[in-house]
Short mmCIF file of C-alpha atoms in Angstrom, two decimals:
data_model
loop_
_atom_site.label_atom_id
_atom_site.label_comp_id
_atom_site.label_asym_id
_atom_site.label_seq_id
_atom_site.Cartn_x
_atom_site.Cartn_y
_atom_site.Cartn_z
CA MET A 446 176.70 74.32 151.70
CA GLU A 447 175.18 70.88 152.01
CA ASP A 448 171.78 72.28 153.00
CA TYR A 449 171.90 74.72 150.07
CA LYS A 450 172.60 71.95 147.65
CA ASN A 451 169.69 69.89 149.01
CA ILE A 452 167.30 72.82 148.59
CA CYS A 453 168.54 73.31 145.09
CA ASP A 454 168.22 69.62 144.40
CA ASP A 455 164.55 69.73 145.54
CA GLN A 456 163.81 72.29 142.76
CA LYS A 457 165.23 70.14 139.99
CA PRO A 458 162.70 68.29 137.78
CA THR A 459 162.33 64.65 138.54
CA GLN A 460 161.33 63.84 134.93
CA SER A 461 163.44 63.92 131.83
CA PRO A 462 163.49 67.24 129.95
CA ALA A 463 160.55 67.79 127.57
CA LYS A 464 161.21 67.70 123.85
CA PRO A 465 161.17 71.06 122.05
CA VAL A 466 157.65 72.00 120.82
CA GLN A 467 157.45 71.87 117.06
CA PRO A 468 155.78 74.96 115.52
CA ALA A 469 152.37 74.30 113.93
CA LYS A 470 152.56 73.99 110.20
CA ALA A 471 151.41 77.25 108.61
CA LYS A 472 148.70 77.20 105.98
CA HIS A 473 149.96 77.26 102.48
CA VAL A 474 149.86 80.80 101.05
CA VAL A 475 147.85 79.69 98.02
CA ARG A 476 145.24 78.09 100.25
CA GLU A 477 144.91 81.26 102.33
CA TYR A 478 144.39 83.38 99.21
CA ALA A 479 141.91 80.86 97.80
CA GLU A 480 139.85 80.87 101.01
CA SER A 481 139.82 84.69 101.09
CA ILE A 482 138.71 84.88 97.47
CA ILE A 483 135.95 82.31 97.98
CA ILE A 484 134.62 84.14 101.04
CA ALA A 485 134.71 87.47 99.19
CA VAL A 486 132.85 85.98 96.21
CA LEU A 487 130.18 84.42 98.44
CA LEU A 488 129.65 87.71 100.28
CA ALA A 489 129.39 89.57 96.99
CA LEU A 490 126.81 87.09 95.70
CA VAL A 491 124.75 87.37 98.88
CA ILE A 492 124.86 91.18 98.78
CA ARG A 493 124.01 91.28 95.06
CA THR A 494 121.18 88.75 95.40
CA PHE A 495 119.50 89.94 98.57
CA ILE A 496 120.64 93.45 99.49
CA VAL A 497 121.88 95.84 96.80
CA GLN A 498 122.89 95.73 93.13
CA ALA A 499 124.60 98.22 90.85
CA PHE A 500 123.16 99.29 87.50
CA LYS A 501 124.19 101.65 84.71
CA ILE A 502 121.84 103.91 82.73
CA PRO A 503 122.28 103.28 78.98
CA SER A 504 119.45 105.41 77.53
CA GLY A 505 117.68 108.73 78.00
CA SER A 506 114.18 107.49 78.85
CA MET A 507 114.50 108.71 82.45
CA GLU A 508 116.01 112.12 81.70
CA ASP A 509 116.40 114.44 83.44
CA THR A 510 116.11 112.38 86.61
CA LEU A 511 118.73 109.92 85.36
CA ALA A 512 121.27 110.73 82.68
CA ILE A 513 123.03 108.37 80.31
CA GLY A 514 126.15 107.23 82.13
CA ASP A 515 124.70 107.45 85.63
CA HIS A 516 125.62 104.48 87.81
CA LEU A 517 123.16 103.72 90.58
CA LEU A 518 122.45 101.34 93.41
CA VAL A 519 119.19 99.44 93.72
CA ASN A 520 117.71 98.37 97.05
CA LYS A 521 116.68 94.73 96.55
CA PHE A 522 115.25 93.96 99.98
CA ILE A 523 112.70 96.77 100.38
CA TYR A 524 110.16 94.86 98.23
CA GLY A 525 111.36 91.52 99.59
CA SER A 526 114.47 89.68 98.46
CA LYS A 527 113.74 87.17 95.74
CA ILE A 528 114.80 83.60 96.46
CA PRO A 529 117.02 82.42 93.56
CA PHE A 530 115.35 80.14 90.97
CA THR A 531 111.88 80.84 92.43
CA ASP A 532 109.24 83.57 92.32
CA SER A 533 109.06 83.74 96.12
CA ARG A 534 110.18 86.74 98.15
CA ILE A 535 111.14 87.03 101.80
CA LEU A 536 111.12 89.83 104.39
CA ALA A 537 109.34 92.46 102.29
CA ILE A 538 109.27 95.88 103.93
CA ARG A 539 106.61 97.34 101.64
CA ASP A 540 105.06 97.11 98.17
CA PRO A 541 106.02 99.40 95.27
CA ARG A 542 104.30 102.78 95.47
CA GLN A 543 103.33 105.46 92.99
CA GLY A 544 106.42 107.55 92.32
CA ASP A 545 108.98 104.82 93.04
CA VAL A 546 111.77 104.46 90.48
CA ILE A 547 112.15 100.72 89.95
CA VAL A 548 114.40 98.36 88.03
CA PHE A 549 112.69 95.35 86.47
CA GLN A 550 113.01 92.67 83.85
CA TYR A 551 111.66 93.94 80.55
CA PRO A 552 108.47 91.88 79.97
CA GLU A 553 109.15 91.37 76.26
CA ASP A 554 112.77 90.26 76.85
CA PRO A 555 113.58 89.20 80.44
CA SER A 556 117.31 89.21 79.65
CA LYS A 557 117.14 93.03 79.65
CA ASP A 558 116.64 95.33 82.65
CA PHE A 559 114.53 98.48 82.39
CA ILE A 560 114.16 101.38 84.79
CA LYS A 561 110.95 103.44 85.01
CA ARG A 562 108.74 105.25 87.50
CA VAL A 563 105.65 103.61 88.99
CA ILE A 564 102.52 105.47 87.89
CA GLY A 565 99.74 103.05 88.76
CA VAL A 566 99.54 100.29 91.37
CA PRO A 567 97.08 97.35 91.43
CA GLY A 568 93.49 98.58 91.10
CA ASP A 569 94.36 102.03 89.75
CA VAL A 570 92.79 103.31 86.53
CA VAL A 571 95.37 105.03 84.33
CA GLU A 572 94.56 107.27 81.38
CA VAL A 573 96.68 109.54 79.13
CA LYS A 574 95.07 112.58 77.50
CA ASN A 575 97.11 115.01 75.43
CA LYS A 576 100.36 113.98 77.18
CA ARG A 577 98.82 114.37 80.63
CA VAL A 578 98.49 111.33 82.89
CA TYR A 579 95.40 110.76 85.02
CA VAL A 580 95.20 108.17 87.78
CA ASN A 581 91.73 107.35 89.10
CA GLY A 582 90.42 110.43 87.33
CA LYS A 583 92.92 112.84 88.90
CA LEU A 584 95.86 114.50 87.17
CA TYR A 585 99.16 112.92 88.15
CA ALA A 586 101.73 115.64 87.56
CA ASN A 587 105.05 114.28 88.71
CA PRO A 588 107.61 117.10 89.16
CA HIS A 589 110.27 115.05 87.38
CA GLU A 590 108.41 114.51 84.10
CA VAL A 591 109.64 116.32 80.99
CA HIS A 592 108.30 116.63 77.43
CA LYS A 593 110.87 117.14 74.68
CA GLU A 594 108.53 116.82 71.70
CA SER A 595 106.04 119.58 70.87
CA ASP A 596 103.73 117.49 68.69
CA THR A 597 100.81 115.45 69.99
CA ILE A 598 100.23 112.03 68.44
CA PRO A 599 96.63 110.77 67.96
CA LYS A 600 95.90 107.51 69.79
CA GLU A 601 95.00 105.88 66.47
CA MET A 602 98.68 106.12 65.54
CA ASN A 603 100.25 105.11 68.86
CA PRO A 604 99.49 105.51 72.59
CA ARG A 605 102.35 107.85 73.51
CA ASP A 606 100.20 110.94 74.07
CA ASN A 607 96.71 109.48 74.31
CA LYS A 608 95.66 106.19 75.87
CA ASP A 609 92.19 105.05 76.89
CA PRO A 610 91.56 104.29 80.59
CA ILE A 611 93.03 100.97 81.68
CA THR A 612 92.82 99.22 85.06
CA VAL A 613 96.03 97.89 86.58
CA PRO A 614 95.60 94.17 87.38
CA ALA A 615 96.51 92.50 90.66
CA ASN A 616 100.23 92.04 91.28
CA SER A 617 101.01 94.40 88.40
CA TYR A 618 102.23 97.97 87.90
CA PHE A 619 101.90 100.65 85.23
CA VAL A 620 105.26 102.37 84.68
CA MET A 621 106.49 105.29 82.59
CA GLY A 622 109.78 107.04 81.92
CA ASP A 623 110.24 110.62 83.16
CA ASN A 624 111.25 111.61 79.62
CA ARG A 625 107.66 111.03 78.58
CA ASP A 626 108.00 111.64 74.83
CA ARG A 627 111.03 109.34 74.46
CA SER A 628 110.21 106.42 76.69
CA TYR A 629 109.07 102.96 75.65
CA ASP A 630 106.97 101.90 78.61
CA SER A 631 103.60 100.58 79.84
CA ARG A 632 101.74 102.76 77.35
CA PHE A 633 103.12 100.48 74.63
CA TRP A 634 103.78 97.02 76.08
CA GLY A 635 101.56 96.81 79.16
CA PHE A 636 102.22 96.10 82.83
CA VAL A 637 105.15 94.99 84.95
CA THR A 638 104.27 92.04 87.15
CA ARG A 639 105.46 91.93 90.75
CA ASP A 640 107.79 88.99 90.20
CA LYS A 641 109.75 90.91 87.53
CA ILE A 642 110.69 93.82 89.82
CA LYS A 643 114.29 93.74 91.01
CA GLY A 644 114.28 96.66 93.39
CA LEU A 645 114.07 100.37 94.17
CA ALA A 646 116.69 102.72 92.70
CA PHE A 647 117.84 104.98 95.53
CA ILE A 648 121.24 106.62 94.93
CA LYS A 649 123.76 107.52 92.23
CA TYR A 650 127.28 106.45 93.13
CA TRP A 651 129.05 107.42 89.89
CA SER A 652 128.30 109.38 86.72
CA TRP A 653 130.28 109.70 83.50
CA ASP A 654 129.44 112.06 80.64
CA LYS A 655 130.84 110.25 77.60
CA ASP A 656 130.10 113.18 75.26
CA LYS A 657 132.14 115.67 77.29
CA LEU A 658 134.52 113.02 78.66
CA ARG A 659 134.14 114.16 82.22
CA VAL A 660 132.78 113.07 85.58
CA ARG A 661 129.47 114.57 86.68
CA PHE A 662 130.54 115.25 90.25
CA GLY A 663 127.20 116.86 91.06
CA ASN A 664 125.42 113.53 90.47
CA ILE A 665 127.64 111.41 92.71
CA GLY A 666 125.91 110.59 95.98
CA LYS A 667 122.63 112.14 94.83
CA LEU A 668 119.47 110.39 96.05
CA ILE A 669 116.90 109.34 93.46
CA ASP A 670 113.37 110.58 94.12
#
């Protein structure tokens, strides 16, 4: 019994018992929510500024490609993400091309965003004759263009249906709406400069027909070409 007690005594701690460990103080619930909200807002700002942005179609100038009430996403990095408060862009994949559907700041009022199709790129010569568009002397017949007015307006009245040849300057683009007879575009106010372009429209993520009060399910998820 004595030996057993000695062995047991050898296993006993020689120091005084440690004090109970106090649990770490948990973050205040309000602080946790605030941090989560701040992180979410910062991520949203980064995504909206450099990657993708949502837009809604308010008018019929791009019918029938885009209908009033279509909601779409715009790729902002394909032409290079614009650095805030500057005209500089970074990591451009390519320049805008003929046929691209782009969103840009309206040259006559930068507070408004327009969406049109690129018809002419820098150096191209664009001409409109009897509603038909010619680029560098060749007919540009985009499959998405529509004409909803039967009359032809003389160029002396306005340039909708007839416009003399014009060369697209450097860093500029000639754009038109697919609804050719009901679009206010480069035929009237000139070119879109590179620094005003926000991005390439590429997909519809929602569509609401306010006249029929219904969702256009066929438009949701449809790529824009």
